[in-house]
Tab-separated table of C-alpha atoms in Angstrom:
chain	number	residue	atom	x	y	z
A	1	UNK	CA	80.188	84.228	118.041
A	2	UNK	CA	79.181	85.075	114.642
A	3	UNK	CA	82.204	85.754	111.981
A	4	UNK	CA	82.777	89.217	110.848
A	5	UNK	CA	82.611	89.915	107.402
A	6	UNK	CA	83.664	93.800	106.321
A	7	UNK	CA	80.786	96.626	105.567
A	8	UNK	CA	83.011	98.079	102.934
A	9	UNK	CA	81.045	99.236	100.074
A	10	UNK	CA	77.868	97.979	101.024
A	11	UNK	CA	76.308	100.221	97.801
A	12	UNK	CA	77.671	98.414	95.575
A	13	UNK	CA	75.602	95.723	95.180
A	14	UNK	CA	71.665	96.016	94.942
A	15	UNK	CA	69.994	95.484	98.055
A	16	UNK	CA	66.995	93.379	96.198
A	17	UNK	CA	68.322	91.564	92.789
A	18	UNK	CA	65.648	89.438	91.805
A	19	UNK	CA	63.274	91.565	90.090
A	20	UNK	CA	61.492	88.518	88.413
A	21	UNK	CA	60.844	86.857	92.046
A	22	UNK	CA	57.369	85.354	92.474
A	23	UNK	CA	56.600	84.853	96.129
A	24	UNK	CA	54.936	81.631	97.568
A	25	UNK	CA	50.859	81.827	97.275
A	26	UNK	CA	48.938	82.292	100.354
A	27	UNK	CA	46.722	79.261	100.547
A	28	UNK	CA	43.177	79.241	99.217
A	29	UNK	CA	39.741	78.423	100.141
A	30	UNK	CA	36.305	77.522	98.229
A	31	UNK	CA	33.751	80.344	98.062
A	32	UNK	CA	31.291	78.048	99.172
A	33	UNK	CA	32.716	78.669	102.668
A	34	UNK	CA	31.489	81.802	103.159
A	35	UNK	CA	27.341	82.023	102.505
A	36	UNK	CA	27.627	85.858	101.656
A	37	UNK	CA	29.830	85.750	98.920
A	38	UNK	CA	28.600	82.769	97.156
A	39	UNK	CA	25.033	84.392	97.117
A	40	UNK	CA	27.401	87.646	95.486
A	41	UNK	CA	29.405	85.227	93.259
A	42	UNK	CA	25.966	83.373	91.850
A	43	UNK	CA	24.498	86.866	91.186
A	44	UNK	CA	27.695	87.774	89.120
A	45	UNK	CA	27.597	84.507	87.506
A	46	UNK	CA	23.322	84.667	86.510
A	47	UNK	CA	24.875	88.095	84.101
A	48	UNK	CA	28.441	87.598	83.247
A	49	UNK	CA	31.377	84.871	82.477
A	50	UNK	CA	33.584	83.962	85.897
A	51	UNK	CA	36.853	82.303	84.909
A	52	UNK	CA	37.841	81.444	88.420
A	53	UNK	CA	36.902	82.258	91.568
A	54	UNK	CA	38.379	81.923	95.577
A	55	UNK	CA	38.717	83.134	98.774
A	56	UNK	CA	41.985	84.181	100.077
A	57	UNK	CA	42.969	85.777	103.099
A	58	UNK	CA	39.049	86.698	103.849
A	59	UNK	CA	38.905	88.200	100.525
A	60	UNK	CA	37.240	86.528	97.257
A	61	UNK	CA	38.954	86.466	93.788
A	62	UNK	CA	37.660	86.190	90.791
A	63	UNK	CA	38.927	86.339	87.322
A	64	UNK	CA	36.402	87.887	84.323
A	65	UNK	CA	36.359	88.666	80.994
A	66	UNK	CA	38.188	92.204	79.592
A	67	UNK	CA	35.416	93.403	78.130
A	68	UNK	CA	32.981	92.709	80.854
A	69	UNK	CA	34.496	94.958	83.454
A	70	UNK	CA	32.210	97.881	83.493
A	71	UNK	CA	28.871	95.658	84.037
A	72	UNK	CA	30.400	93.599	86.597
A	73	UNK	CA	31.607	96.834	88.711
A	74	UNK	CA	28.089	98.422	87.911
A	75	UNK	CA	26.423	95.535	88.823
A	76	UNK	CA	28.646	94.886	92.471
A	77	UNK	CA	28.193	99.199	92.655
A	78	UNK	CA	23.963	99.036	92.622
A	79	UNK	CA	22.800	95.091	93.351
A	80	UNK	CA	25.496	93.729	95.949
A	81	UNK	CA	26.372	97.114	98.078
A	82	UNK	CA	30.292	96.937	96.957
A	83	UNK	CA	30.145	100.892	97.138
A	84	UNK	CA	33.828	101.454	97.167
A	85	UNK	CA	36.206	101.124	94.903
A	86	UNK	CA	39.455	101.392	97.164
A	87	UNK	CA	42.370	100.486	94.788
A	88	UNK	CA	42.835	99.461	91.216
A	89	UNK	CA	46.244	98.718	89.221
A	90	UNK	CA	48.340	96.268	87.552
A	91	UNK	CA	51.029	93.507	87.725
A	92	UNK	CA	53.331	93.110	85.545
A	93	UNK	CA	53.637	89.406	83.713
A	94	UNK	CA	55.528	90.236	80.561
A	95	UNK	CA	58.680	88.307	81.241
A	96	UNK	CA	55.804	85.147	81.755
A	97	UNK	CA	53.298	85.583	78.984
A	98	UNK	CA	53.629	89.020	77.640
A	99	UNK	CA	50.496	90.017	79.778
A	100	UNK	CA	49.199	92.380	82.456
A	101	UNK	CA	46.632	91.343	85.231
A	102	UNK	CA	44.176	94.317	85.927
A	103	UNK	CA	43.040	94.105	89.453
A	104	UNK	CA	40.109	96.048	91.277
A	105	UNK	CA	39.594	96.161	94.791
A	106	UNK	CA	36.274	96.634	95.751
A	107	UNK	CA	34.587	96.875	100.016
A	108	UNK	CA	30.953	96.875	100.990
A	109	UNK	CA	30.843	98.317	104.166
A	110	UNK	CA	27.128	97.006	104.900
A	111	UNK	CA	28.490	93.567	104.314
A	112	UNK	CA	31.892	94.154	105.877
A	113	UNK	CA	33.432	91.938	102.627
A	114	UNK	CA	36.069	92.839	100.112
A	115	UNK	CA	35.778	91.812	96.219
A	116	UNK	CA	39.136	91.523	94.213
A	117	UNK	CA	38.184	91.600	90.475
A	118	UNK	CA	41.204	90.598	88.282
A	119	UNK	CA	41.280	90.006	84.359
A	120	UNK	CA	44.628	89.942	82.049
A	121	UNK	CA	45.343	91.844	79.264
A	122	UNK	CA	47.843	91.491	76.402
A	123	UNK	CA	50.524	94.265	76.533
A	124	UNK	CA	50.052	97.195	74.448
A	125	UNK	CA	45.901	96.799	75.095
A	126	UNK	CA	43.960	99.153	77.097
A	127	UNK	CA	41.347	98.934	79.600
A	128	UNK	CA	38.080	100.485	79.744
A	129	UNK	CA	37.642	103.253	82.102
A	130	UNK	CA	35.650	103.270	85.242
A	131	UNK	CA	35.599	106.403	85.966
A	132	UNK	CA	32.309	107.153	85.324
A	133	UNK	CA	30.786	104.693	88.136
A	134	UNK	CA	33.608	105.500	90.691
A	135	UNK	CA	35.466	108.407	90.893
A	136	UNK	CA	38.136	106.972	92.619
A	137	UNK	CA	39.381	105.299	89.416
A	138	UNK	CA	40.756	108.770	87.728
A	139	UNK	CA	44.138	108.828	89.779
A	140	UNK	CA	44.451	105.058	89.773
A	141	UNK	CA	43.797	104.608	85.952
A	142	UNK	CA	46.711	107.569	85.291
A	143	UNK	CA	48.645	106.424	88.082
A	144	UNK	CA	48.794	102.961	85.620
A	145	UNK	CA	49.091	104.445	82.646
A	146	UNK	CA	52.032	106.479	83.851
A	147	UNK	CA	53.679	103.390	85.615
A	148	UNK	CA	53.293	100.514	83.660
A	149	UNK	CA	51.381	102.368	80.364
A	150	UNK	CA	48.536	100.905	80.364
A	151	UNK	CA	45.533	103.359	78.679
A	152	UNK	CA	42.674	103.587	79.828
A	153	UNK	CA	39.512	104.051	76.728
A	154	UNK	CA	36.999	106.730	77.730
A	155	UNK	CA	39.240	108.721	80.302
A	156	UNK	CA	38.484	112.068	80.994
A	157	UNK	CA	41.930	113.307	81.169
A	158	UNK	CA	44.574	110.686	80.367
A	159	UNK	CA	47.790	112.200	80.845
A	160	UNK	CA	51.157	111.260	83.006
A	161	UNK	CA	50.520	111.727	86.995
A	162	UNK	CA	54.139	111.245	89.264
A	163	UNK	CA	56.324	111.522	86.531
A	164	UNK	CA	57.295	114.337	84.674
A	165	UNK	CA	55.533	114.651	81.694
A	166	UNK	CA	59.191	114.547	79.199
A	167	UNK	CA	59.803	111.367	81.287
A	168	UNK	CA	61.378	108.317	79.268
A	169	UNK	CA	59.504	104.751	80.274
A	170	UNK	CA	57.242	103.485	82.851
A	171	UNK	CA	59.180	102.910	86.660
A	172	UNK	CA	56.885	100.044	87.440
A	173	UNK	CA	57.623	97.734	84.414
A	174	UNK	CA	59.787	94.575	85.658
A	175	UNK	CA	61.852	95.964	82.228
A	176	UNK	CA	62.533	98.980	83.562
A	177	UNK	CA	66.611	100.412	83.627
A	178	UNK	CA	67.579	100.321	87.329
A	179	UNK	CA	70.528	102.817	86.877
């Protein structure tokens, strides 16, 4: 039998306390595994810089440039059929290296693939706004700037989302006041 231990106070202490926990990595795989997205990653490559690229849990990864972020999604958008852009946001790495990874999930439903584009940014830069080829990308890019704040040049309407607009902070920082 196991030994009781009291459920006095159990709000007291935080449920989750490590806020700077970084869980294990999923193992990963060359692209060169999987025909249709090394023909997608040499076509990136022929136009624009990839730091790093794999596959991970039947997705691929790859890591660009900042500033090339608008061609690459243009380029997935009318050469390699990655029509959607189904989520976009940030992670927070300041405690690490005082940086932000900006991540873009992209799907081609003809293909039946998913794309994760990632790039870092220092904090207190912005990103470029991709509105304009996907109009999924006006929520996201407020939702970041009102969570972690993180601008976005060339918005339409840049302006706080969840949080009231008086509101002190952004939630989502690993910085952020609990209480």
């Amino acid at each position: 039998m196991r030994k009781y231990t009291p459920k006095d106070n159990v709000q007291k202490k935080a449920y989750y306390t490590d806020r700077f926990y970084v869980a294990p990595q999923v193992p990963k795989q060359t692209v060169e595994s999987d025909e249709v997205f090394l023909a997608d990653l040499e076509a990136i490559k022929a136009k624009f810089e990839v730091k790093e690229s794999y596959i991970q849990v039947e997705q691929m990864v790859i890591y660009i440039n900042p500033h090339d972020i608008y061609g690459v999604l243009e380029l997935m958008r009318d050469e390699l059929e990655y029509t959607q852009l189904s989520e976009m946001s940030a992670i927070d790495w300041l405690a690490k290296d005082n940086s932000f990874e900006i991540f873009y999930q992209m799907l081609s439903m003809n293909k039946r693939k998913r794309i994760r584009v990632k790039y870092f940014i220092n904090n207190g830069d912005a990103v470029d706004s991709v509105e304009k080829l996907f109009r999924s990308a006006d929520w996201s890019e407020r939702e970041m700037f009102d969570m972690f704040g993180i601008e976005a040049n060339d918005h339409p309407f840049m302006k706080r989302i969840l949080m009231p607009d008086d509101w002190q902070g952004h939630p989502l920082l690993k910085t952020y006041p609990l209480i």
